[in-house]
Each structure stands twice: as structure tokens, then as C-alpha cells.
Coordinates of C-alpha atoms (C1' of nucleotides) in Angstrom, one line a residue:
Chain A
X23 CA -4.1 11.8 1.6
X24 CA -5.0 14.8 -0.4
X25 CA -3.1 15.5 -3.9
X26 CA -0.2 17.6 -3.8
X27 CA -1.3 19.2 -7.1
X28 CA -4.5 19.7 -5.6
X29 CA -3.2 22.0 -3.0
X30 CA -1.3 23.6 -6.0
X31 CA -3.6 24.2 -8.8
X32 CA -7.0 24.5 -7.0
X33 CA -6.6 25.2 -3.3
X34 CA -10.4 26.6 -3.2
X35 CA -11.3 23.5 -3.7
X36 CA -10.5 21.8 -1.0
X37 CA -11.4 24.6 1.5
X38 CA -14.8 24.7 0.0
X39 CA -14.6 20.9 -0.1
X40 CA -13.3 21.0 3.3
X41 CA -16.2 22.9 4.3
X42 CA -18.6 20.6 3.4
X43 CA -17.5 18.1 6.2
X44 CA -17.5 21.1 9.0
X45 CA -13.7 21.4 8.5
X46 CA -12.6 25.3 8.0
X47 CA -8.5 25.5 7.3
X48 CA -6.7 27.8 5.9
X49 CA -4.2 26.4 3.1
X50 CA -2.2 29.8 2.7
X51 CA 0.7 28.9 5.0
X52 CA 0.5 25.2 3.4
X53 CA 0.9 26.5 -0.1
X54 CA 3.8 29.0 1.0
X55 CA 5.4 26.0 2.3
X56 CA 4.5 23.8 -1.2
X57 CA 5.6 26.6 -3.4
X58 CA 9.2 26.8 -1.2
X59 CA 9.8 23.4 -1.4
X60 CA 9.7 23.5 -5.2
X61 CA 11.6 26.7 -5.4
X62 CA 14.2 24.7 -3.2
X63 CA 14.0 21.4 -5.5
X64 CA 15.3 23.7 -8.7
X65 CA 17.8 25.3 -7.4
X66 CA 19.3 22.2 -5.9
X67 CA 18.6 20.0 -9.2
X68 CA 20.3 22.7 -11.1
X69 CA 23.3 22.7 -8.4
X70 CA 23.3 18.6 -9.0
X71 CA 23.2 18.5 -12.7
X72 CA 25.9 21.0 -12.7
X73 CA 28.2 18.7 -10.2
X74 CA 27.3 15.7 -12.1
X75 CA 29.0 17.6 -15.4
X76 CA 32.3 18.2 -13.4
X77 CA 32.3 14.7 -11.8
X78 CA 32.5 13.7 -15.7
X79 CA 35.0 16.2 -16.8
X80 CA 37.1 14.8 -13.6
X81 CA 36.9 11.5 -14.9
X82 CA 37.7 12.1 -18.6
X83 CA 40.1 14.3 -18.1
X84 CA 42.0 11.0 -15.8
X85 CA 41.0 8.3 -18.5
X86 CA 42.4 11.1 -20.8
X87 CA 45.8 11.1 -19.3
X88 CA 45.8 13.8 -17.0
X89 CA 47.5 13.5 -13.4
X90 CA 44.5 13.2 -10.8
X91 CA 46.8 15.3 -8.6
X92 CA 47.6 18.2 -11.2
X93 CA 45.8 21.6 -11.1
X94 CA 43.6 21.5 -14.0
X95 CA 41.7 18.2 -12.0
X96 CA 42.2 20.0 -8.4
X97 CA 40.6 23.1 -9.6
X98 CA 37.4 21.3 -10.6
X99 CA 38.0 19.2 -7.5
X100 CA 37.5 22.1 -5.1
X101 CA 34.5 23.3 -7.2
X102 CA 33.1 20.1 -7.0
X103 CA 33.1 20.2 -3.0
X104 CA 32.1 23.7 -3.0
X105 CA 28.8 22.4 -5.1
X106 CA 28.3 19.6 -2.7
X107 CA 28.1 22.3 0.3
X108 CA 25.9 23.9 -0.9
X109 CA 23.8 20.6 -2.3
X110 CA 23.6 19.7 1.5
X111 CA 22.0 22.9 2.6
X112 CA 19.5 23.4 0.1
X113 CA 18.9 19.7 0.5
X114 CA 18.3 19.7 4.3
X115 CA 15.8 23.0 4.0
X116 CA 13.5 21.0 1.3
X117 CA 13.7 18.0 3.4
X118 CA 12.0 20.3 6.0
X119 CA 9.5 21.5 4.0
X120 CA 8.6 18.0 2.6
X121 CA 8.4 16.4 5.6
X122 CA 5.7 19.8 7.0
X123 CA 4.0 19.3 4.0
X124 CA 3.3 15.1 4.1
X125 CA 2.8 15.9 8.1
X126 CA -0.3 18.2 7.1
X127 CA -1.8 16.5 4.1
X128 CA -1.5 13.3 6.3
X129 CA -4.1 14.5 8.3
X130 CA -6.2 15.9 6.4
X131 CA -9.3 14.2 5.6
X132 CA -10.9 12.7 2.2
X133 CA -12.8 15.5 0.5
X134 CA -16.5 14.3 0.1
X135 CA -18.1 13.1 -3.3
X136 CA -20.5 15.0 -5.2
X137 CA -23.4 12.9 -4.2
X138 CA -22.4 13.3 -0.2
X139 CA -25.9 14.9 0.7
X140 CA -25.1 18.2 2.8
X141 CA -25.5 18.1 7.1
X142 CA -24.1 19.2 10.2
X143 CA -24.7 16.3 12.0
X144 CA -25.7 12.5 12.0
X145 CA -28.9 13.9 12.2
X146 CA -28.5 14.9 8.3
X147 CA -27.7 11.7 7.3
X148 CA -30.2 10.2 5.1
X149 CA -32.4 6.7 5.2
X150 CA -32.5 5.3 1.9
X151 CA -34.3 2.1 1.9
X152 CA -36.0 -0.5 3.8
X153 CA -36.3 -3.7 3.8
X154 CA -37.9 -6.2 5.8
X155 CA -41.1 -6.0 7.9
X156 CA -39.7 -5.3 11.6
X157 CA -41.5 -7.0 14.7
X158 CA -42.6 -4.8 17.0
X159 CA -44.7 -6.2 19.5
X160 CA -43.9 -5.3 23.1
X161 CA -42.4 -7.3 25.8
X162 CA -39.7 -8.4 24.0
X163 CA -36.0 -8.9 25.3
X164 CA -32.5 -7.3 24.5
X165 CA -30.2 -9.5 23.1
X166 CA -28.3 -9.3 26.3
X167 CA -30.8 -10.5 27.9
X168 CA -31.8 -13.1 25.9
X169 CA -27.4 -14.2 25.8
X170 CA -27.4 -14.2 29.4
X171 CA -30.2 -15.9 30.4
X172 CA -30.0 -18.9 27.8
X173 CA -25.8 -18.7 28.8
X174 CA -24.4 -17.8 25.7
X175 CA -21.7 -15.8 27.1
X176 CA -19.5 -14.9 30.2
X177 CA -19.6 -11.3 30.9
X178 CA -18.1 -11.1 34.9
X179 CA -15.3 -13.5 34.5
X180 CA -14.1 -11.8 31.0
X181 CA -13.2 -8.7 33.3
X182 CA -11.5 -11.3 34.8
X183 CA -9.7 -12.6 31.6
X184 CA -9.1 -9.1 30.4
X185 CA -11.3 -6.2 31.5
X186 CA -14.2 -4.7 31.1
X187 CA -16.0 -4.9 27.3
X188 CA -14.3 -7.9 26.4
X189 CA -16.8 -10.7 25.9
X190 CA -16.6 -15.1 26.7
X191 CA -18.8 -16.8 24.4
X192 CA -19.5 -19.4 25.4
X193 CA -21.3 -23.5 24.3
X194 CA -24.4 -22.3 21.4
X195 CA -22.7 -18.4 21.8
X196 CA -19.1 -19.1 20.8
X197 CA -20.8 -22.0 18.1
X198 CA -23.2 -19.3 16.6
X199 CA -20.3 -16.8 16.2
X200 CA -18.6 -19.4 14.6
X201 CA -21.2 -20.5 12.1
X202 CA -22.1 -16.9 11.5
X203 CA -17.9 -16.1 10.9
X204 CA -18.1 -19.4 8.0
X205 CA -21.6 -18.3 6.7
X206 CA -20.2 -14.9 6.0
X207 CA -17.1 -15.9 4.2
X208 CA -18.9 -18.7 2.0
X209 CA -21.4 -16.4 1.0
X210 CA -18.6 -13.7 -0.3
X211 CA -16.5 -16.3 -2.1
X212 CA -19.6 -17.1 -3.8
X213 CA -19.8 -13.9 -5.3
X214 CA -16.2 -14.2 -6.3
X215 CA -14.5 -12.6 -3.0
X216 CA -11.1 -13.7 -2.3
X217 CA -10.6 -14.9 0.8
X218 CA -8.2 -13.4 3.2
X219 CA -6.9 -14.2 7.1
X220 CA -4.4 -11.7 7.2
X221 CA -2.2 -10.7 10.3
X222 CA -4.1 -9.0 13.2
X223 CA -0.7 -7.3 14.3
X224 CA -0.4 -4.5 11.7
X225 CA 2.7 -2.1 11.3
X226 CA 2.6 2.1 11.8
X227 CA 3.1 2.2 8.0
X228 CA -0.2 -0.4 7.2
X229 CA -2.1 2.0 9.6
X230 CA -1.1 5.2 8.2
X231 CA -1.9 3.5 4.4
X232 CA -5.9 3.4 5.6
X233 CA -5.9 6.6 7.1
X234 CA -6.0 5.6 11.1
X235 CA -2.5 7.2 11.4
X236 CA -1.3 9.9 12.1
X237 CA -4.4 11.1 13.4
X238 CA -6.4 8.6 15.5
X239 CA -3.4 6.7 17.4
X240 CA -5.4 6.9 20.5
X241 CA -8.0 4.8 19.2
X242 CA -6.1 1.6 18.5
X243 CA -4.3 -1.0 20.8
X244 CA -0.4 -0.7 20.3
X245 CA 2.1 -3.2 20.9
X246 CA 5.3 -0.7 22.2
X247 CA 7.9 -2.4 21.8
X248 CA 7.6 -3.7 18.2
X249 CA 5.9 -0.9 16.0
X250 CA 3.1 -2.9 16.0
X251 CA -0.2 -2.4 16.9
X252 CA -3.6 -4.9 16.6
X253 CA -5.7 -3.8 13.9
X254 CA -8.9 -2.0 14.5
X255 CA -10.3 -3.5 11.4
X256 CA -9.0 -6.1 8.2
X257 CA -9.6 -2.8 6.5
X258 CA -6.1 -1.9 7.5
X259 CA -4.4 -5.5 6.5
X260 CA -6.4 -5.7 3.3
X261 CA -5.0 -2.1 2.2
X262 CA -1.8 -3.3 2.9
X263 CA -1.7 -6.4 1.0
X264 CA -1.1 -4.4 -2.3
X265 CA 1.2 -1.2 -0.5
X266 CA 3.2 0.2 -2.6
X267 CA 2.3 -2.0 -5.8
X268 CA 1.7 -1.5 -9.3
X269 CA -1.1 -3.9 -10.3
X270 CA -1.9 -4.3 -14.0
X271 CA -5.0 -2.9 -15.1
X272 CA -6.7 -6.2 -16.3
X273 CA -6.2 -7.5 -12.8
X274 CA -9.0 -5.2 -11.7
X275 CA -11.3 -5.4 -9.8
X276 CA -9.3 -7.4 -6.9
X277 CA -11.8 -8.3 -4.4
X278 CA -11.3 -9.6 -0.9
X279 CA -13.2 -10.8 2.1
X280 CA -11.3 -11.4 5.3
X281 CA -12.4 -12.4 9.1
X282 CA -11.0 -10.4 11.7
X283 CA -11.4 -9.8 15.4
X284 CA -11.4 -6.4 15.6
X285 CA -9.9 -4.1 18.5
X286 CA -10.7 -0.8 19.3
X287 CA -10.0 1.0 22.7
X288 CA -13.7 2.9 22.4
X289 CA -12.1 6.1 23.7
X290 CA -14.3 8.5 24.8
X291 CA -18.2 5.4 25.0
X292 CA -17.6 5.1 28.7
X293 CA -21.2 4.1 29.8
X294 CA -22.7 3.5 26.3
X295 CA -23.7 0.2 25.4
X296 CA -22.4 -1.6 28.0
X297 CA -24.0 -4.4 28.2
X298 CA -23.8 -7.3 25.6
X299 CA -22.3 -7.4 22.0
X300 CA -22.7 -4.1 21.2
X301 CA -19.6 -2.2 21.8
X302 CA -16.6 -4.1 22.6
X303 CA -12.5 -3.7 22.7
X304 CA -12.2 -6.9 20.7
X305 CA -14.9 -7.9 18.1
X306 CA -15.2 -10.1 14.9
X307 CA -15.7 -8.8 11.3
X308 CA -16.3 -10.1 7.6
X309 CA -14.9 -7.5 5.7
X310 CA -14.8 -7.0 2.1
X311 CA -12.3 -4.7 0.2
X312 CA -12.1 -3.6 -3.3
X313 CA -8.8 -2.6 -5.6
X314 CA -10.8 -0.9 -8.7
X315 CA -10.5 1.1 -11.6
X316 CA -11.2 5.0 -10.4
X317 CA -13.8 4.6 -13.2
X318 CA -16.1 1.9 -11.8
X319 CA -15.7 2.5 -8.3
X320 CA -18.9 4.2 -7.9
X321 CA -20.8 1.3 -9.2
X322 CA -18.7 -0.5 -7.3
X323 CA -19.5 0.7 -4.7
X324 CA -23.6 0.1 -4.6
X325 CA -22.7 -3.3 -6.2
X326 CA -20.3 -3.7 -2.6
X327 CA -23.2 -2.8 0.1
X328 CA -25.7 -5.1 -1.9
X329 CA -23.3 -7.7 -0.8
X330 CA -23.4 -6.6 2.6
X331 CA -27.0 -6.4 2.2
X332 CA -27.5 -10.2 0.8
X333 CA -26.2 -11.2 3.8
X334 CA -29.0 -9.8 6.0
X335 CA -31.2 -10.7 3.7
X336 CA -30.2 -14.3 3.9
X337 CA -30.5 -14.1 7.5
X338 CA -34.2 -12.5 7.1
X339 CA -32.8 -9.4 9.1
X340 CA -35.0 -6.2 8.7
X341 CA -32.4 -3.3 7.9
X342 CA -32.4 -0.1 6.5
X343 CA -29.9 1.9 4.0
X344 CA -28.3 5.2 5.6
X345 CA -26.3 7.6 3.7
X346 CA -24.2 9.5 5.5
X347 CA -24.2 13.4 5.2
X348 CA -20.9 15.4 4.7
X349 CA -20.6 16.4 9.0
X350 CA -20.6 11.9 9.5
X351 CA -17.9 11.0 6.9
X352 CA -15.0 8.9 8.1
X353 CA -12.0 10.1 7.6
X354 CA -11.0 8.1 4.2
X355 CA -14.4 7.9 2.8
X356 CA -15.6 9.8 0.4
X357 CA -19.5 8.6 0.2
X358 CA -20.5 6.2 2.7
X359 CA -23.7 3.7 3.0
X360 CA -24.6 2.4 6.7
X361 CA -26.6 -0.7 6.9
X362 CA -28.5 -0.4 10.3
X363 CA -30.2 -3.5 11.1
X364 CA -33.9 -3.9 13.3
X365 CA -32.8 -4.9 17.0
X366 CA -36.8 -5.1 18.1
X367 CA -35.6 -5.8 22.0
X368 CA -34.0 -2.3 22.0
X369 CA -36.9 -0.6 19.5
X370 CA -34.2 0.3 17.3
X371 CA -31.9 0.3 14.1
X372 CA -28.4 -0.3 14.8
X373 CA -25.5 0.0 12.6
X374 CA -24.1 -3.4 11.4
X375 CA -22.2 -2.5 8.4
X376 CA -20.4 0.7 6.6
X377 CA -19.9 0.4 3.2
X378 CA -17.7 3.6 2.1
X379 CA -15.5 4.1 -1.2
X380 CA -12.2 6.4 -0.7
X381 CA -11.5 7.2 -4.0
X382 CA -7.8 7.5 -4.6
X383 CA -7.4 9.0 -1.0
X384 CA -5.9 5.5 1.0
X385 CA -4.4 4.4 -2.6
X386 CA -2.1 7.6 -2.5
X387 CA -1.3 7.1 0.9
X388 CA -0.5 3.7 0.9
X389 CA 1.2 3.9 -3.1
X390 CA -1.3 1.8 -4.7
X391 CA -1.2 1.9 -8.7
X392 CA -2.4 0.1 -11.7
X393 CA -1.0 0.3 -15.4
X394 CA -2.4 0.1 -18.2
X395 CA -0.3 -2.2 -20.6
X396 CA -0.4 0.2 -23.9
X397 CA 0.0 3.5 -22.0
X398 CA 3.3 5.2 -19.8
X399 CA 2.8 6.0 -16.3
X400 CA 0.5 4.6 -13.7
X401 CA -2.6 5.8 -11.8
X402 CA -3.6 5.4 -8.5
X403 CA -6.9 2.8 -7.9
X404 CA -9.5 3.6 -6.3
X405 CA -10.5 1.2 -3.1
X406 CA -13.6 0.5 -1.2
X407 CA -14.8 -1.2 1.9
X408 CA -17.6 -2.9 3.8
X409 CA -18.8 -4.8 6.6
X410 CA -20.2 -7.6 5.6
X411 CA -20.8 -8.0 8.6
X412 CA -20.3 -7.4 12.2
X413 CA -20.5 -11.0 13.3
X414 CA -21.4 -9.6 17.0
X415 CA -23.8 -7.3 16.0
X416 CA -25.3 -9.7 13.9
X417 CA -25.4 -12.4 16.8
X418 CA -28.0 -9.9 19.0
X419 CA -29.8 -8.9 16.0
X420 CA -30.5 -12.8 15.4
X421 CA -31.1 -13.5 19.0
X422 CA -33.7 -10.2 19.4
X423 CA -35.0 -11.0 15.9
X424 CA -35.8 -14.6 16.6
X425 CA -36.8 -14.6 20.3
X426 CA -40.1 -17.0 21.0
X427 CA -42.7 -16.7 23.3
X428 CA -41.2 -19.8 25.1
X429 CA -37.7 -18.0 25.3
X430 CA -36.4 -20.1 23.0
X431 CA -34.1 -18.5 19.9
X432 CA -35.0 -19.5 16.1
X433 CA -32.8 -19.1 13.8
X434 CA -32.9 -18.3 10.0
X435 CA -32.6 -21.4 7.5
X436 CA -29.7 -20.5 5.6
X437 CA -27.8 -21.1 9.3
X438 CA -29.1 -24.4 10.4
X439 CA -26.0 -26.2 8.2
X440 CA -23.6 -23.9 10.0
X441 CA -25.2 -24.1 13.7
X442 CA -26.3 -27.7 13.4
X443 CA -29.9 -27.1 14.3
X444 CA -32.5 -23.9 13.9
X445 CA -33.0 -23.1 17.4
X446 CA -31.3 -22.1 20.9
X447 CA -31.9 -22.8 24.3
X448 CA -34.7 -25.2 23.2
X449 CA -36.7 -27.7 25.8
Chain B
rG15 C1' 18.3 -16.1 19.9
rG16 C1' 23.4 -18.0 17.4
rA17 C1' 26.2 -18.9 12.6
rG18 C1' 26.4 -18.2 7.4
rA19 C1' 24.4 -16.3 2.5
rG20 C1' 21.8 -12.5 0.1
rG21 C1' 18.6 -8.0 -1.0
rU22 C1' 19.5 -4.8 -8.5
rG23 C1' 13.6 -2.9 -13.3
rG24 C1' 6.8 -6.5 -14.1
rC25 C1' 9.9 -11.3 -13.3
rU26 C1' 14.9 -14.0 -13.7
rG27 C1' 19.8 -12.3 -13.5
rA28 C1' 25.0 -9.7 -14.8
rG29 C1' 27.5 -5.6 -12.9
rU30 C1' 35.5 -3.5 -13.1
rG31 C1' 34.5 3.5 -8.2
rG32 C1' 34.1 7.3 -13.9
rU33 C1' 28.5 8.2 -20.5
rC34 C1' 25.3 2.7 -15.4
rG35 C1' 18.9 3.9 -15.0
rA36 C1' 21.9 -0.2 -15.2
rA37 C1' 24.1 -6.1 -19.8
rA38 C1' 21.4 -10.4 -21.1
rG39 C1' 17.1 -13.3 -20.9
rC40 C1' 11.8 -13.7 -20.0
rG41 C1' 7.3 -11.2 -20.3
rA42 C1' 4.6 -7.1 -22.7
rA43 C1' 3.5 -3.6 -26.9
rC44 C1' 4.0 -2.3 -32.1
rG45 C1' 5.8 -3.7 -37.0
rA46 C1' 7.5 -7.3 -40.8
rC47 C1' 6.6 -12.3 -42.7
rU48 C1' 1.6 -15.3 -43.0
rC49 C1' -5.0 -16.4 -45.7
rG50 C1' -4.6 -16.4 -40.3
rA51 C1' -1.6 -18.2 -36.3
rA52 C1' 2.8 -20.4 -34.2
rA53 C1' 7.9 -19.9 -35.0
rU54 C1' 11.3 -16.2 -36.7
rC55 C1' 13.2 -11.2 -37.5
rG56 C1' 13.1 -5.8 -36.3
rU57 C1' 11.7 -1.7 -33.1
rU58 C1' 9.9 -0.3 -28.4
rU59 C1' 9.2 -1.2 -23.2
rG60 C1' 10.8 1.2 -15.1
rA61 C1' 9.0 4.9 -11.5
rA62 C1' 8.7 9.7 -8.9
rG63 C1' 9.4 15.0 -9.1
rG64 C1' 10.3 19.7 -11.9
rG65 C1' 9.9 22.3 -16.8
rC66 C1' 5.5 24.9 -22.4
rA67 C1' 9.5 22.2 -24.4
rA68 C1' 14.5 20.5 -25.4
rC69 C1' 15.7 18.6 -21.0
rC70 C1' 17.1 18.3 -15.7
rU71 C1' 17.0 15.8 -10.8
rU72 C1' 16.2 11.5 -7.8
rC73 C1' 15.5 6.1 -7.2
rC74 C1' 19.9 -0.6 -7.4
rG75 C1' 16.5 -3.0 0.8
rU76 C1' 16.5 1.8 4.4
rG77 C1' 19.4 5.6 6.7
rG78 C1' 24.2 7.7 7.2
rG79 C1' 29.5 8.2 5.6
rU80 C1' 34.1 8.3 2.2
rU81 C1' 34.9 10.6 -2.9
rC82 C1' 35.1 15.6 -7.9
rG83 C1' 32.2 11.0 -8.9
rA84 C1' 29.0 5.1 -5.5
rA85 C1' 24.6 -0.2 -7.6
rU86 C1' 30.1 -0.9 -6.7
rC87 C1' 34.0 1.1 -0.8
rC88 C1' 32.8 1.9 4.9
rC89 C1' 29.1 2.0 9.2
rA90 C1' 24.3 1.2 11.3
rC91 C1' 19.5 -0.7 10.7
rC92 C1' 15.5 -3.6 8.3
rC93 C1' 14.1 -7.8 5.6
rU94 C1' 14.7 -12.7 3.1
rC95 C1' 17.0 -17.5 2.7
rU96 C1' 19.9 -21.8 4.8
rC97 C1' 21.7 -24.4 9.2
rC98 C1' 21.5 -24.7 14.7
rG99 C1' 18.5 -23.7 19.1
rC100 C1' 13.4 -23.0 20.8
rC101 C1' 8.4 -23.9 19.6
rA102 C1' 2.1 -24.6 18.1

RNA sequence: GGAGAGGUGGCUGAGUGGUCGAAAGCGAACGACUCGAAAUCGUUUGAAGGGCAACCUUCCGUGGGUUCGAAUCCCACCCUCUCCGCCA
């Protein structure tokens, strides 16, 4: 959520700011309606502090001596009420207004950081490294080939389970997965990651917190009857975890890595990637999550996707560094870094990590603050997030990445204690 | 799901309808003492909004209500704990 005082003080600002991401708005009826509600707030504070003086002359004048019935009391008595009336009315207007206001800042997006290069389009975004030497020899499978044929997942009978882009993994499938989930995690906590399985059922107020709500209900599964809805990624949980908390400042950085499955309803990607691991209603995800001081959270934030890029590294995974232009922003980031790893099968870079830092933008939303022991008052913190990684994404990219001539899978050292052996659908 | 108890500041925990934003303690900060520290003593110490400021308003789980005045009384809801039931 945008700052309130933003809107205030520098309202060009965000319009030019705004701009950047595509967005064109015009703020003038949302400062009219910012600049009533304060008008409204002073009026009916003045109207208060003067009933507050004449709810203490009532009761001194009683301790006193005088008759709570007599006139001198009734007289203040009446203008008492007459103060409340009013109170109510002005109360109920600014109510209103607040309530317009929070609506509109709500769902408005993060304002881009300086560094966000400038685009229209993903095509804008930027590469900014490689690493790894890709294969690219010809004749090689997709990773859906490669699952199907050596049996490492059910695709017909999970229609039958659920429906369609919902996956079975199955015997060295659903063991991979699992190894890759435990890899992950141990290689996080390494680096001094707490680890977090959080609730998967997450509540309207955890959503809105991250930024999926108000705006992109439509996008996650929901649970009617209990204001609860399954989370579209531990991003939401992990935000949550310190709502509407004052940490102290010495505390910080918190960092956290969680495991998730992941579900997302894919509105809108009928026919795309419909085969395999690539795009699914339910997927697993390592996550990591930073609480940090607004001053560090740039570092932060390359020192974040090198973790999610030690991780592909480990697993000898050719990838590349994208930053994203203004026009690909998420909604709550401010800069963003995608990690797209080599799938050689498909001749292509596919995204297997985002790596974004929000700034104070999900911390104001979801009340997140830090103090400083020797100072008054409390800032907001500044928090980031990353895949680290995709667990199904990284499944293909292992399977197309380690295919052998004999159709065999091999698999990168670091995984052989996890797996319990370095190849698949050996012999 | 049924019965009971309870939700108060960073934490513990008092609170009679009227100087209650709230005693006390812990914790924290500063100062004194000390060569230094511990102990002790003193002072300070919640948040949000508005105002240049003095200061004003709001906040005792949430939302309503009664009252000139509510942490305190009434209603509804949420949550936590204990017991029972059910259950991996």
C-alpha cells in the first residue's frame, strides 16, 4: 500500500511513478477525498475534546455536591447530547471517506525503484548474467517426455483425482520431489534461514497483507465458507507471521525459508504449458522471506537471489539473471530479479525463481514495524522474497538437463544423499 | 460440537462508571555510586492520527448499545485456555 502522506505531500510522484509501470491515474478526486477526511477528523476531535471537558465538569460538579438531577448538571447534560449528535455525524462521513480512501490505495500498486530499468513490455526486461554452459545438442527430450516415459508421474488419472493441471508423482517422481523439497531447505538453514511450515489455509486479512487482495481474488483458490483461502505462495504465510508486530530493531534481519505447495487457479493460461510440471493449480515451493532494516534491503536483496542462485548452482543448472523492466513488475515489488533456468529439451530459459524486494509497501499493509530501542516511534521494515526454488520446475530442468543417450536421467552429486542413488530409470 | 474460564502496554498483572492511557512488577534507556562491573538509588520508557507549537483526538480482543462520561454496565461476534465428545 502506498503512503497516505505520499498521496498528500507529493502526489506527482506517484503519477509519474505510476507511469513508469504503464499505470496512468489521476489522484485529484483521491486527494479531494484525503483532504475531506482530515477536514472531518478536526472538526470532530475538536467536538470530542470539548465533550470530554463537560463529561468532567458533570462529574465534579456531582463529587462536588451538586444534585445530578438539578439544572446547572441538566443544562450541561443536554449540551453534552447535543455534542454527541453531532460527533456521530461527522464520525459516520469520515468513516466514508477512510474506508474510499484504504479501498483505492489498497489497489494500487508498489511504485518501482530507482534502478527498475524502463519498458513496456517483458520484452524490456533485462538479462543480467549467465552462468553455466547450456547443452544444446539436438534430439533431446522435454521433461514431460522424459517423466512419462520413465513413469515418474500420473497425468490421466490426476484429472481423475482432481482435474486437469494437477499432477501424481509417482515411485523415483514423488522421491525426487521429495529429496529436491529437503535439499532446498537444508541448504537455506545453512545460510542461517529459519525454517518455516506454515498453514496452507491463509485468511482474507494474510492475503491482503502481501498484496493478492483486494485485487487478484480471482487468482486464488477460496475456501467459502470459512474466510479462508489456500495460499498461492508461503509468501503470503511468511508476511503474516509478523502482521501487525513491532519487532525490535536488533532482531533484524529475520530470515525464513518455508516449503509450500502452492495453488494457483492459472486464470486466463488455458492451452499453455499443458503438459508436465510446468504450470500447475497445485505446486511445491522453497521460499525465502526477509524482515529488514529499509536500509539494507537493497543489499539484501542481491545477497537473497544469490541464494536462490546457489541452489542451481549446486544442482549444476545453467540459468540466467533477468531484471525485470517497470511494464513486468508484480504488484508488491519494487525491483525484481528472475532466475530462468536452461530447459535444453524445450530450447529454452524458463523462469524458476523471482526474487523481488517490496520496500515498505506489504509492511504498511500488513502493519509490520521495528523500533529502535533509544529512539520514540517505530518504522515500517522493509521485506523481500524469493524462490528458492520451484521444486517442479526444478524437477524438468534436472530431468532435461541430465537426460542420457540411453534414456536414462543423471543426477547432480549434491542429490545422490537425498535421492539415494545419481541416476533414474537406469538398466 | 457441548460446558466453564478468560482476552488490559514489549512481557507479567491490578483496575471502585467520573483527572484511567491505565497501579505495581519485569524488561529497556539515561544518570548517580564504582577503577570498572554487579547490586542499589533516581529519572525516563506504548502506539496511531492531526497541529509550526502548546496541545488535541483515538486505541484496554472486534463491532454495536446504554450514559453528560465506559477498560469497568448491556448485546453480538472473534480468539485463547480447561474439561467432555470426536479424531490423525
Amino acid at each position: 500500500m502506498l503512503d497516505q502522506r505520499l498521496l498528500r505531500d507529493n502526489p506527482d510522484l506517484i503519477t509519474s511513478e505510476l507511469a513508469r509501470r504503464g499505470l496512468t491515474v489521476d489522484l485529484t478526486g483521491l486527494q479531494l477525498v484525503a483532504q475531506q477526511e482530515r477536514q472531518l477528523e478536526e472538526q470532530r476531535s475538536n467536538l470530542q475534546a470539548e465533550g470530554n471537558r463537560i463529561g468532567k465538569q458533570v462529574g465534579q460538579l456531582i463529587q462536588a455536591g451538586a444534585s445530578p438531577k438539578g439544572p446547572e448538571v441538566q443544562a450541561l447534560r443536554d449540551q453534552g447530547n447535543r455534542i454527541k449528535q453531532q460527533v456521530a455525524v461527522l464520525e459516520e462521513e469520515e468513516k466514508g471517506l477512510e474506508q474510499r480512501l484504504r479501498d483505492q490505495l489498497l489497489a494500487f500498486p508498489n511504485l518501482p525503484a530507482a534502478a527498475v530499468p524502463p519498458g513496456s513490455s517483458e520484452a524490456d526486461n533485462v538479462e543480467v548474467k549467465r552462468w553455466g554452459s547450456p547443452r544444446q545438442e539436438s534430439g533431446l527430450q522435454e521433461h514431460w517426455q522424459i517423466g512419462e516415459r520413465l513413469g515418474l508421474w500420473e497425468t490421466e488419472r490426476s484429472v481423475r483425482i482432481a482435474q486437469s493441471r494437477f499432477i501424481t508423482l509417482l515411485g523415483a517422481g514423488a522421491r525426487l520431489e521429495r529429496a529436491l523439497i529437503s535439499f532446498m531447505l537444508d541448504q537455506h538453514s545453512a545460510r542461517g534461514y529459519t525454517e518455516v511450515l506454515p498453514p496452507i489455509l491463509v485468511n482474507s486479512a494474510s492475503l491482503t497483507g502481501s498484496g493478492q487482495l483486494p485485487k487478484f481474488a480471482e487468482e486464488s483458490f477460496r475456501c467459502a465458507d470459512d474466510d479462508l483461502w489456500l495460499t498461492p505462495t508461503a509468501e503470503v504465510p511468511l508476511t503474516s507471521l509478523h502482521r501487525d508486530e513491532v519487532l525490535p530493531a536488533e532482531q533484524l534481519p529475520l530470515r525464513y525459508c518455508a516449503y509450500t505447495p502452492c495453488f494457483r487457479r492459472e486464470a486466463g493460461s488455458y492451452g499453455r504449458d499443458t503438459r508436465g510440471l510446468i504450470r500447475l493449480h497445485q505446486f511445491n515451493k522453497v521460499e525465502l522471506y526477509w524482515f529488514c532494516h529499509p536500509d539494507h534491503s537493497a543489499a539484501a536483496h542481491e545477497q537473497l537471489t544469490a541464494h536462490a542462485e546457489a541452489i542451481l548452482e549446486t544442482l549444476a543448472l545453467p540459468y540466467r539473471r533477468i531484471e525485470l523492466c517497470t511494464a513486468d513488475l508484480g504488484f508488491s515489488a519494487a525491483r525484481t530479479f528472475d532466475l530462468e533456468v536452461w530447459l535444453p529439451g524445450a530450447g529454452a530459459y524458463r523462469e524458476i525463481s523471482s526474487c523481488s524486494v517490496c520496500g515498505d509497501f506489504q509492511a504498511r499493509r500488513a502493519s509490520i514495524r521495528f523500533k529502535q530501542a533509544d529512539s520514540k516511534g517505530t518504522q515500517l521494515v522493509h521485506t523481500l522474497n524469493g524462490s528458492g526454488l520451484a521444486v517442479g520446475r526444478t524437477m524438468a530442468a534436472l530431468l532435461e538437463n541430465g537426460q542420457q543417450s540411453d534414456g536414462s536421467v543423471k543426477l547432480p552429486a549434491a542429490l545422490v544423499p537425498y535421492f539415494g542413488g545419481d541416476t533414474i530409470g537406469a538398466g
